[in-house]
Amino acid sequence: MKPQDIEIIQSVLEAIKEPIKVTLVYDKAKELFEKGEITNMFDYGGNTPHQSVSSLIYTALNKGEELPFLKAQEKPVLIALKDAAKEPVLNMEKISVPSAKIAHNKIAHERDLHPFLTYMAT
């Protein structure tokens, strides 16, 4: 990832002060650039520059590059500044799907593990 792109993403995150979806980074950068809140803009042409930017971010996150931002949430993927991730609002645990309560001394049947599927099947 180019240092200029990293600086743009960092300035967008600093300007909005909250996590943002990777797919919205380009649009937010464009909006902030037009307002004059950030000084640089991505230089990707073509029909889908927002997809180019989001693919760069995904690739950099997956490769484990040293970046000033990190993945704050998995699905949908949100990124936030590393400094902002120390705030208690961003350090939320993943919201998990409520699972069926199974007693430890009881034999677990598959229908107990998948209540929604058994509901739909009946």
PDB file of C-alpha atoms in Angstrom:
ATOM      1  CA  MET A   1       0.000   0.000   0.000  1.00  0.00           C
ATOM      2  CA  LYS A   2       1.348   3.423  -0.934  1.00  0.00           C
ATOM      3  CA  PRO A   3       2.283   5.772   1.921  1.00  0.00           C
ATOM      4  CA  GLN A   4       0.063   8.448   0.360  1.00  0.00           C
ATOM      5  CA  ASP A   5      -2.950   6.110   0.533  1.00  0.00           C
ATOM      6  CA  ILE A   6      -2.204   5.284   4.163  1.00  0.00           C
ATOM      7  CA  GLU A   7      -2.060   9.005   4.988  1.00  0.00           C
ATOM      8  CA  ILE A   8      -5.396   9.627   3.263  1.00  0.00           C
ATOM      9  CA  ILE A   9      -7.099   6.775   5.117  1.00  0.00           C
ATOM     10  CA  GLN A  10      -5.593   7.968   8.392  1.00  0.00           C
ATOM     11  CA  SER A  11      -6.786  11.543   7.798  1.00  0.00           C
ATOM     12  CA  VAL A  12     -10.302  10.295   6.981  1.00  0.00           C
ATOM     13  CA  LEU A  13     -10.405   8.262  10.194  1.00  0.00           C
ATOM     14  CA  GLU A  14      -9.114  11.231  12.200  1.00  0.00           C
ATOM     15  CA  ALA A  15     -11.744  13.504  10.660  1.00  0.00           C
ATOM     16  CA  ILE A  16     -14.737  11.259  11.334  1.00  0.00           C
ATOM     17  CA  LYS A  17     -13.490   9.955  14.736  1.00  0.00           C
ATOM     18  CA  GLU A  18     -15.362   6.657  14.477  1.00  0.00           C
ATOM     19  CA  PRO A  19     -14.986   3.278  12.756  1.00  0.00           C
ATOM     20  CA  ILE A  20     -15.980   3.165   9.103  1.00  0.00           C
ATOM     21  CA  LYS A  21     -16.831   0.395   6.671  1.00  0.00           C
ATOM     22  CA  VAL A  22     -13.975  -0.311   4.289  1.00  0.00           C
ATOM     23  CA  THR A  23     -16.289   0.066   1.309  1.00  0.00           C
ATOM     24  CA  LEU A  24     -17.201   3.628   2.344  1.00  0.00           C
ATOM     25  CA  VAL A  25     -13.655   4.974   2.802  1.00  0.00           C
ATOM     26  CA  TYR A  26     -13.359   6.314  -0.752  1.00  0.00           C
ATOM     27  CA  ASP A  27     -16.748   8.053  -0.671  1.00  0.00           C
ATOM     28  CA  LYS A  28     -16.019   9.632   2.718  1.00  0.00           C
ATOM     29  CA  ALA A  29     -12.566  10.745   1.535  1.00  0.00           C
ATOM     30  CA  LYS A  30     -14.112  12.325  -1.550  1.00  0.00           C
ATOM     31  CA  GLU A  31     -16.696  14.133   0.587  1.00  0.00           C
ATOM     32  CA  LEU A  32     -14.074  15.422   3.040  1.00  0.00           C
ATOM     33  CA  PHE A  33     -11.751  16.463   0.191  1.00  0.00           C
ATOM     34  CA  GLU A  34     -14.525  18.502  -1.419  1.00  0.00           C
ATOM     35  CA  LYS A  35     -15.228  20.191   1.939  1.00  0.00           C
ATOM     36  CA  GLY A  36     -11.520  20.915   2.331  1.00  0.00           C
ATOM     37  CA  GLU A  37     -11.139  18.910   5.554  1.00  0.00           C
ATOM     38  CA  ILE A  38      -8.418  16.700   4.052  1.00  0.00           C
ATOM     39  CA  THR A  39      -5.693  17.838   1.671  1.00  0.00           C
ATOM     40  CA  ASN A  40      -5.027  14.734  -0.470  1.00  0.00           C
ATOM     41  CA  MET A  41      -7.297  12.453  -2.465  1.00  0.00           C
ATOM     42  CA  PHE A  42      -6.888   8.968  -3.938  1.00  0.00           C
ATOM     43  CA  ASP A  43      -5.639   9.010  -7.521  1.00  0.00           C
ATOM     44  CA  TYR A  44      -7.416   5.904  -8.811  1.00  0.00           C
ATOM     45  CA  GLY A  45      -9.263   6.404 -12.074  1.00  0.00           C
ATOM     46  CA  GLY A  46     -11.667   4.133 -13.854  1.00  0.00           C
ATOM     47  CA  ASN A  47     -15.269   3.289 -13.181  1.00  0.00           C
ATOM     48  CA  THR A  48     -14.863   1.822  -9.682  1.00  0.00           C
ATOM     49  CA  PRO A  49     -12.191   3.670  -7.694  1.00  0.00           C
ATOM     50  CA  HIS A  50     -14.019   2.866  -4.441  1.00  0.00           C
ATOM     51  CA  GLN A  51     -13.486  -0.847  -5.087  1.00  0.00           C
ATOM     52  CA  SER A  52      -9.799  -0.248  -5.792  1.00  0.00           C
ATOM     53  CA  VAL A  53      -9.387   1.507  -2.447  1.00  0.00           C
ATOM     54  CA  SER A  54     -11.349  -1.087  -0.486  1.00  0.00           C
ATOM     55  CA  SER A  55      -9.382  -3.949  -2.083  1.00  0.00           C
ATOM     56  CA  LEU A  56      -6.114  -2.233  -1.123  1.00  0.00           C
ATOM     57  CA  ILE A  57      -7.290  -1.941   2.474  1.00  0.00           C
ATOM     58  CA  TYR A  58      -8.464  -5.573   2.621  1.00  0.00           C
ATOM     59  CA  THR A  59      -5.182  -6.771   1.124  1.00  0.00           C
ATOM     60  CA  ALA A  60      -3.087  -4.710   3.538  1.00  0.00           C
ATOM     61  CA  LEU A  61      -5.089  -5.945   6.538  1.00  0.00           C
ATOM     62  CA  ASN A  62      -4.833  -9.578   5.432  1.00  0.00           C
ATOM     63  CA  LYS A  63      -1.077  -9.354   4.765  1.00  0.00           C
ATOM     64  CA  GLY A  64      -0.515  -7.898   8.217  1.00  0.00           C
ATOM     65  CA  GLU A  65       1.208  -4.732   7.036  1.00  0.00           C
ATOM     66  CA  GLU A  66       2.160  -2.131   9.636  1.00  0.00           C
ATOM     67  CA  LEU A  67      -0.719   0.342   9.417  1.00  0.00           C
ATOM     68  CA  PRO A  68      -1.959   3.207  11.629  1.00  0.00           C
ATOM     69  CA  PHE A  69      -5.411   1.603  11.594  1.00  0.00           C
ATOM     70  CA  LEU A  70      -6.782  -1.820  12.392  1.00  0.00           C
ATOM     71  CA  LYS A  71      -9.839  -3.964  11.887  1.00  0.00           C
ATOM     72  CA  ALA A  72     -12.283  -2.915  14.606  1.00  0.00           C
ATOM     73  CA  GLN A  73     -15.034  -5.352  13.649  1.00  0.00           C
ATOM     74  CA  GLU A  74     -15.161  -8.459  11.500  1.00  0.00           C
ATOM     75  CA  LYS A  75     -18.567  -8.509   9.789  1.00  0.00           C
ATOM     76  CA  PRO A  76     -19.124  -5.959   8.351  1.00  0.00           C
ATOM     77  CA  VAL A  77     -15.447  -5.054   8.332  1.00  0.00           C
ATOM     78  CA  LEU A  78     -14.927  -1.741  10.109  1.00  0.00           C
ATOM     79  CA  ILE A  79     -11.567  -0.028  10.424  1.00  0.00           C
ATOM     80  CA  ALA A  80     -10.508   2.431  13.112  1.00  0.00           C
ATOM     81  CA  LEU A  81      -7.331   4.169  14.169  1.00  0.00           C
ATOM     82  CA  LYS A  82      -5.162   2.159  16.533  1.00  0.00           C
ATOM     83  CA  ASP A  83      -5.309   4.971  19.094  1.00  0.00           C
ATOM     84  CA  ALA A  84      -9.113   5.084  18.913  1.00  0.00           C
ATOM     85  CA  ALA A  85      -9.369   1.315  19.398  1.00  0.00           C
ATOM     86  CA  LYS A  86      -8.219   1.754  22.984  1.00  0.00           C
ATOM     87  CA  GLU A  87     -11.466   3.549  23.792  1.00  0.00           C
ATOM     88  CA  PRO A  88     -14.068   1.339  25.490  1.00  0.00           C
ATOM     89  CA  VAL A  89     -16.700   1.978  22.803  1.00  0.00           C
ATOM     90  CA  LEU A  90     -14.662   0.208  20.140  1.00  0.00           C
ATOM     91  CA  ASN A  91     -13.502  -2.689  22.293  1.00  0.00           C
ATOM     92  CA  MET A  92     -16.813  -4.491  22.123  1.00  0.00           C
ATOM     93  CA  GLU A  93     -16.853  -8.237  21.962  1.00  0.00           C
ATOM     94  CA  LYS A  94     -18.259  -9.865  18.876  1.00  0.00           C
ATOM     95  CA  ILE A  95     -21.990 -10.181  19.023  1.00  0.00           C
ATOM     96  CA  SER A  96     -22.653 -13.868  18.785  1.00  0.00           C
ATOM     97  CA  VAL A  97     -25.793 -15.650  17.744  1.00  0.00           C
ATOM     98  CA  PRO A  98     -27.607 -16.912  20.817  1.00  0.00           C
ATOM     99  CA  SER A  99     -27.040 -20.618  21.025  1.00  0.00           C
ATOM    100  CA  ALA A 100     -29.350 -23.243  22.413  1.00  0.00           C
ATOM    101  CA  LYS A 101     -28.788 -23.941  26.092  1.00  0.00           C
ATOM    102  CA  ILE A 102     -27.501 -27.453  26.545  1.00  0.00           C
ATOM    103  CA  ALA A 103     -26.974 -29.089  29.907  1.00  0.00           C
ATOM    104  CA  HIS A 104     -23.532 -30.634  30.259  1.00  0.00           C
ATOM    105  CA  ASN A 105     -24.824 -33.954  31.552  1.00  0.00           C
ATOM    106  CA  LYS A 106     -27.395 -34.309  28.751  1.00  0.00           C
ATOM    107  CA  ILE A 107     -26.766 -35.922  25.400  1.00  0.00           C
ATOM    108  CA  ALA A 108     -26.699 -33.198  22.767  1.00  0.00           C
ATOM    109  CA  HIS A 109     -28.863 -33.825  19.739  1.00  0.00           C
ATOM    110  CA  GLU A 110     -28.353 -31.918  16.526  1.00  0.00           C
ATOM    111  CA  ARG A 111     -31.883 -30.537  16.769  1.00  0.00           C
ATOM    112  CA  ASP A 112     -30.871 -28.861  20.050  1.00  0.00           C
ATOM    113  CA  LEU A 113     -27.896 -27.223  18.382  1.00  0.00           C
ATOM    114  CA  HIS A 114     -29.825 -25.756  15.463  1.00  0.00           C
ATOM    115  CA  PRO A 115     -33.230 -24.571  16.729  1.00  0.00           C
ATOM    116  CA  PHE A 116     -33.847 -22.240  13.807  1.00  0.00           C
ATOM    117  CA  LEU A 117     -33.153 -24.945  11.231  1.00  0.00           C
ATOM    118  CA  THR A 118     -35.417 -27.420  12.981  1.00  0.00           C
ATOM    119  CA  TYR A 119     -38.111 -24.749  13.181  1.00  0.00           C
ATOM    120  CA  MET A 120     -37.866 -24.138   9.437  1.00  0.00           C
ATOM    121  CA  ALA A 121     -37.787 -27.856   8.636  1.00  0.00           C
ATOM    122  CA  THR A 122     -40.992 -28.630  10.528  1.00  0.00           C
TER     123      THR A 122
END
